CSV table of C-alpha atoms and ligand atoms in Angstrom, one decimal:
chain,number,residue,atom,x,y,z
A,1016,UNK,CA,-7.8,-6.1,-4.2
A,1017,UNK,CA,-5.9,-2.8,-4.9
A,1018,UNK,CA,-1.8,-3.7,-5.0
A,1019,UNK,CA,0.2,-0.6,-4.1
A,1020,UNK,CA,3.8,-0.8,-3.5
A,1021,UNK,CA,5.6,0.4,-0.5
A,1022,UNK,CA,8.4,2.6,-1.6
A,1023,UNK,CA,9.8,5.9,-2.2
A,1024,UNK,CA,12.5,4.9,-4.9
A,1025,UNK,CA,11.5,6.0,-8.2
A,1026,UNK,CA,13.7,3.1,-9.9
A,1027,UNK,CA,11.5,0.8,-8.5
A,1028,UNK,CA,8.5,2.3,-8.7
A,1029,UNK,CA,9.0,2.6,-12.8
A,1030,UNK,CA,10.0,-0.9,-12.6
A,1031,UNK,CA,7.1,-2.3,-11.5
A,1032,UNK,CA,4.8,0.4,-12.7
A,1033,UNK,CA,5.2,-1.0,-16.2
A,1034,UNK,CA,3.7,-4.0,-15.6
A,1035,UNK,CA,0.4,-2.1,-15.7
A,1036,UNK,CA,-1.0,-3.1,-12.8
A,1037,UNK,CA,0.5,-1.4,-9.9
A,1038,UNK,CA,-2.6,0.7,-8.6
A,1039,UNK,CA,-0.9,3.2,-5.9
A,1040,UNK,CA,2.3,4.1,-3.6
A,1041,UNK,CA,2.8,4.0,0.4
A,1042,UNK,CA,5.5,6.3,1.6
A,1043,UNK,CA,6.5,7.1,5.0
A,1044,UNK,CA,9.0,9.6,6.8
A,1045,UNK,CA,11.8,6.4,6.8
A,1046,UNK,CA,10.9,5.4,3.4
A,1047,UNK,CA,11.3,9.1,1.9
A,1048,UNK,CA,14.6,9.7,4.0
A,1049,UNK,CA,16.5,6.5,2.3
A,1050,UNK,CA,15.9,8.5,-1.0
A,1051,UNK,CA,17.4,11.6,0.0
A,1052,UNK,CA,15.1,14.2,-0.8
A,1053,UNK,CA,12.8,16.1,0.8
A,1054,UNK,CA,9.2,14.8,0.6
A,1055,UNK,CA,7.5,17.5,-1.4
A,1056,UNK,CA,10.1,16.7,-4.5
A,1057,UNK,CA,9.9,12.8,-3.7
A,1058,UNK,CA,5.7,12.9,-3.4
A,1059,UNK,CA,5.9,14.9,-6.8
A,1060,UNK,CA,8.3,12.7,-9.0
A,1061,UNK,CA,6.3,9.4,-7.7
A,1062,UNK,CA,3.1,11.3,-9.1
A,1063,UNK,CA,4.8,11.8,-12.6
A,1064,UNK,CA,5.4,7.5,-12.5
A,1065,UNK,CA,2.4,6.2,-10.9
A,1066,UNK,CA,-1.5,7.3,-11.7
A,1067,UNK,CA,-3.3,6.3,-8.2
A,1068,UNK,CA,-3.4,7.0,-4.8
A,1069,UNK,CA,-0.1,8.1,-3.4
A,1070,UNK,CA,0.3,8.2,0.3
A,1071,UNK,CA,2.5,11.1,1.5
A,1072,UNK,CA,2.9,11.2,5.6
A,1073,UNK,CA,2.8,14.6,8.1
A,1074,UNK,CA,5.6,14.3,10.8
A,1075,UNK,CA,3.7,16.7,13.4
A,1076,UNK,CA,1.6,15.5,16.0
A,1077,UNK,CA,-0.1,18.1,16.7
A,1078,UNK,CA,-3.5,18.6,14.8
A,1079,UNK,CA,-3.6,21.8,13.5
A,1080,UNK,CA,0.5,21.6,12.2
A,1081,UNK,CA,-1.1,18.5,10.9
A,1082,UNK,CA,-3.9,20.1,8.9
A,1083,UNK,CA,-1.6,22.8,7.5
A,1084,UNK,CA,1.1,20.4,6.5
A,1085,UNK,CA,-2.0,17.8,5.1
A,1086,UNK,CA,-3.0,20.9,2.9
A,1087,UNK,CA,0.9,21.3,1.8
A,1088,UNK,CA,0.8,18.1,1.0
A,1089,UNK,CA,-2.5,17.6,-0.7
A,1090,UNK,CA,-1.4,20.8,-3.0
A,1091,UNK,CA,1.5,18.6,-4.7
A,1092,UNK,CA,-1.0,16.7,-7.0
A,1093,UNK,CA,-4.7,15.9,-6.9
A,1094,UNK,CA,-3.6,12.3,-6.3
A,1095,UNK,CA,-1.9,12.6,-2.9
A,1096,UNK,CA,-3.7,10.7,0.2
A,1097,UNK,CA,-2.5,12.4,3.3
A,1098,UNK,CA,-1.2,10.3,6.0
A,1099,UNK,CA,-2.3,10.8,9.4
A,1100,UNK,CA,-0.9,8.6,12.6
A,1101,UNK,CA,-3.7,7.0,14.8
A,1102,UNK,CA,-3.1,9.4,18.1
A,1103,UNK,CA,-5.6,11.9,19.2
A,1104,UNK,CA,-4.5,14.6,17.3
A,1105,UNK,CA,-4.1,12.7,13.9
A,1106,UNK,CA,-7.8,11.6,14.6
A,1107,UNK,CA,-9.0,15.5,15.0
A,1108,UNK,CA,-6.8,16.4,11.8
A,1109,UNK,CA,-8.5,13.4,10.1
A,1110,UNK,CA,-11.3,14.5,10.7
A,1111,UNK,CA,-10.9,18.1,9.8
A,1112,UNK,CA,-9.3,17.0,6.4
A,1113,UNK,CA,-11.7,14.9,5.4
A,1114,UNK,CA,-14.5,17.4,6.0
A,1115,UNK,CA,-12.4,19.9,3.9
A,1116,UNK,CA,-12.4,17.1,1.1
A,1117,UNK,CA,-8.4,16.2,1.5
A,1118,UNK,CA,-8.6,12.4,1.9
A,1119,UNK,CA,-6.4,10.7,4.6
A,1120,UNK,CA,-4.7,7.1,5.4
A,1121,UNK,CA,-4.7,7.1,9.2
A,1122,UNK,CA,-1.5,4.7,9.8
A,1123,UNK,CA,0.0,3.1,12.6
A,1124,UNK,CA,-3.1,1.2,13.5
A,1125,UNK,CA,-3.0,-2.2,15.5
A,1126,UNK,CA,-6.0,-2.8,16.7
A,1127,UNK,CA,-10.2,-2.8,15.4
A,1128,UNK,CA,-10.7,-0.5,18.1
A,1129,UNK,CA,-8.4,1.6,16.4
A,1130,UNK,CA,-9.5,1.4,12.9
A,1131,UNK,CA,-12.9,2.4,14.4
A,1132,UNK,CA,-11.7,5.8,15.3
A,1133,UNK,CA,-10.4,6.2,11.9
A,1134,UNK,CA,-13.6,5.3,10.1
A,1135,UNK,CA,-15.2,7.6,12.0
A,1136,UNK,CA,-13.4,10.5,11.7
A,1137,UNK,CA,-13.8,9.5,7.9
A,1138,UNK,CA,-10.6,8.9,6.9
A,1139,UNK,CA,-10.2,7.1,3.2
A,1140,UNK,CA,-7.9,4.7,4.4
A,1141,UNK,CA,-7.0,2.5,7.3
A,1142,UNK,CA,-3.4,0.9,7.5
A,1143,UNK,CA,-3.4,-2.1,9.6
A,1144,UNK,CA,0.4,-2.9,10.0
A,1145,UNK,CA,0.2,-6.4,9.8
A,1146,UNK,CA,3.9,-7.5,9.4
A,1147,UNK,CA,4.8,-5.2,13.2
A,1148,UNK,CA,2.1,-7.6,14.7
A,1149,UNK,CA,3.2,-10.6,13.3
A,1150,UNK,CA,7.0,-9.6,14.7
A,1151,UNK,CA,5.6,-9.4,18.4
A,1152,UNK,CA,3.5,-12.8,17.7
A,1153,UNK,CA,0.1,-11.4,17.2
A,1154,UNK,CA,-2.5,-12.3,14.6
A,1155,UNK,CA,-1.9,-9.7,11.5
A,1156,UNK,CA,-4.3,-11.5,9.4
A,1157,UNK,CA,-7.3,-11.8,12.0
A,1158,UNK,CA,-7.3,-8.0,12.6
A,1159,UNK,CA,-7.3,-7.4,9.1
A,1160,UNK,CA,-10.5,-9.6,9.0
A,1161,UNK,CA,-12.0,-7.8,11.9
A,1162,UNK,CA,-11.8,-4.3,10.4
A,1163,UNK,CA,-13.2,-5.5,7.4
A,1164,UNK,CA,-16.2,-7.0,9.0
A,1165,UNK,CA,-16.4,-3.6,11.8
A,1166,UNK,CA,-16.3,-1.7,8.2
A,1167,UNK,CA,-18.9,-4.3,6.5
A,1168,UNK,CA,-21.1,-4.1,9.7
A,1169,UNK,CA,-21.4,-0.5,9.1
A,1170,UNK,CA,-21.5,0.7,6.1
A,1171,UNK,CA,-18.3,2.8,6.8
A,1172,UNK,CA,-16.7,3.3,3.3
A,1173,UNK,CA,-13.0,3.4,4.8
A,1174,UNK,CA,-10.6,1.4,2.6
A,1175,UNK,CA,-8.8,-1.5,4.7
A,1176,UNK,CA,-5.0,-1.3,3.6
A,1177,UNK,CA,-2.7,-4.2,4.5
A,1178,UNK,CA,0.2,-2.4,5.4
A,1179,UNK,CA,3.8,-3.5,6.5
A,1180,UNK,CA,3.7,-6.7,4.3
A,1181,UNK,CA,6.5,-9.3,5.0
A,1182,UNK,CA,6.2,-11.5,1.7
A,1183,UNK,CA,4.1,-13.2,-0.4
A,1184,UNK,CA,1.6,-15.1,1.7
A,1185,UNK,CA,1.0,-12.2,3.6
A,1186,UNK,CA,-0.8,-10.7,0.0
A,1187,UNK,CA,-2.4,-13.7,-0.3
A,1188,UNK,CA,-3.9,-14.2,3.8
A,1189,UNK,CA,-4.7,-10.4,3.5
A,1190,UNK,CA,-6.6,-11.0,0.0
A,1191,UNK,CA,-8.5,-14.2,1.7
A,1192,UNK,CA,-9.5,-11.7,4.8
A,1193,UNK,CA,-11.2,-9.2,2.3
A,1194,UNK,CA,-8.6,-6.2,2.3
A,1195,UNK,CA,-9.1,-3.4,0.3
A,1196,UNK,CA,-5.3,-2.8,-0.6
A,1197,UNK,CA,-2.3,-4.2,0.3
A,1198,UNK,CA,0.9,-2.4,0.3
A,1199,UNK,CA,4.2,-4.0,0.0
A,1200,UNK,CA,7.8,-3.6,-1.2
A,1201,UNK,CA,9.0,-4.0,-4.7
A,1202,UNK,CA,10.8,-6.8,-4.0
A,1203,UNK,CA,7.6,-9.2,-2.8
A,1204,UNK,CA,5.4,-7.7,-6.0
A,1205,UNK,CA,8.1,-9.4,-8.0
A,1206,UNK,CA,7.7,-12.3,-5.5
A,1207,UNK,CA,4.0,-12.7,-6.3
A,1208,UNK,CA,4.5,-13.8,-9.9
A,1209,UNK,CA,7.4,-16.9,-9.3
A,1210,UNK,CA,6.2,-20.5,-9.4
A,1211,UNK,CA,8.6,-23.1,-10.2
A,1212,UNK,CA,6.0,-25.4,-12.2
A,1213,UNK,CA,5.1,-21.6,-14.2
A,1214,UNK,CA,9.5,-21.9,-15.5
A,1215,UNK,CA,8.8,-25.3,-15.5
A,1216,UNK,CA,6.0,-25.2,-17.8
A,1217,UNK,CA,7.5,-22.3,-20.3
A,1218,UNK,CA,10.5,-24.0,-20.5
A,1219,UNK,CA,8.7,-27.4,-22.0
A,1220,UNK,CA,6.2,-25.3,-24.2
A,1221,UNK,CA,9.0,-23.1,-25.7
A,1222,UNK,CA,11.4,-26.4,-26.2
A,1223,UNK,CA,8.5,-28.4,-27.9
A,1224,UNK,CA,7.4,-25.4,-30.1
A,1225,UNK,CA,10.9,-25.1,-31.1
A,1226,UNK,CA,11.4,-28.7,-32.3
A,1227,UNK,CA,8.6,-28.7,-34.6
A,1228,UNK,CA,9.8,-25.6,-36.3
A,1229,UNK,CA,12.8,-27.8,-36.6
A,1230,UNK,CA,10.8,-30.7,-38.1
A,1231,UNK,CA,8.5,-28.6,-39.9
A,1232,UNK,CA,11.6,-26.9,-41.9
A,1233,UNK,CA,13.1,-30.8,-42.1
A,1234,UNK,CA,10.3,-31.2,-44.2
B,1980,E4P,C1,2.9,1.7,4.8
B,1980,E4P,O1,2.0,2.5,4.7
B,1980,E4P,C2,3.7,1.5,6.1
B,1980,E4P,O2,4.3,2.7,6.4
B,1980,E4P,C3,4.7,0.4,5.8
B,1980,E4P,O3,4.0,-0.7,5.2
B,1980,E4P,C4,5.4,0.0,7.1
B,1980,E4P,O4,6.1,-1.2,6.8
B,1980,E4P,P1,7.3,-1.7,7.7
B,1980,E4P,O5,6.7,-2.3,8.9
B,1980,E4P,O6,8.0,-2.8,6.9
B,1980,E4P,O7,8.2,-0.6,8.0
């Protein structure tokens, strides 16, 4: 599974980029507004820090304002995935995109039925927002699972991307249900790599490797 992180700020993204294993960036209009810039110069510094797919959003709803703005965005670097919301329009300017080659994430999805539309329209990427579901008591893991088998059943070669990710068994339930990609904030990639018994374990291999230096130099 494909770990992208869901943020706009470039301190974090070069944080966690360094560990070498960061494979792409989520952005959004309420992401990109925190950082105070417009999204053209935020989508092109997070292209200078991350190599992947980096998801930059349109804020129309109308298709064809969608499709220019999509080919605005797509301009910025050969890297950029264009967001699309799942509505009627941002299914026609999916579709048109992706048949001019510009590759799309349709977001805001909630259901299969949904995620159907996208694949069919060909977008590259579906975001299931599991976390949004999960708030409101509904299943964000089991519709991750059912758009990966709809996709499976299929053949369609849409990515499944675990989107709105509230902490670190999310990533794991989302892995178990076969998503592509799972987005989440800096904050619960850190997360991921804590276990007590890991410290634990260090700590008692670093003291023990230290005390027969000691003894070793004792003679
Ligand atoms: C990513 O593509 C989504 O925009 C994001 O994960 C939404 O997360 P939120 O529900 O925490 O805002």
């Amino acid at each position: 599974m494909k770990i992208f992180l869901d943020t706009a700020n470039l301190d974090e993204l070069r944080a966690a980029a360094a560990l070498g294993i960061v494979d792409g960036v989520t952005t959004n209009p309420s992401l990109i507004a925190k950082e105070g810039r417009s999204n053209v110069e935020q989508i092109r510094a997070i292209c200078e820090i991350v190599d992947g797919d980096i998801s930059a959003e349109v804020v129309s709803t109308e298709a064809e304002e969608m499709i220019r703005e999509g080919h605005e965005l797509a301009a910025i670097h050969p890297n950029v995935v264009v967001k699309c919301p799942l509505i009627p329009e941002g299914i026609k300017a999916t579709k048109a995109l992706s048949s001019q080659g510009i590759r799309v994430n349709v977001t805001l999805c909630f259901s299969a039925a949904q995620a159907l539309l996208a694949a069919k329209a060909g977008a590259y990427i579906v975001s299931p927002f599991m976390g949004r579901l999960d708030d409101i008591a509904s299943e964000g893991t089991e519709l991750i699972r059912e758009i990966v088998t709809i996709y499976e059943n299929y053949d369609f070669p849409t990515q499944v991307l675990a989107a709105s990710i509230r902490g670190p068994m999310h990533v794991k339930d989302v892995a178990l249900a076969g998503s592509h990609i799972a987005t989440m904030p800096a904050k619960i990639f850190h997360q991921l790599f804590k276990h007590p018994l890991t410290d634990i374990g260090l700590e008692q291999f670093l003291a023990d490797y230290r005390k027969t230096l000691a003894e070793v130099a004792v003679g």
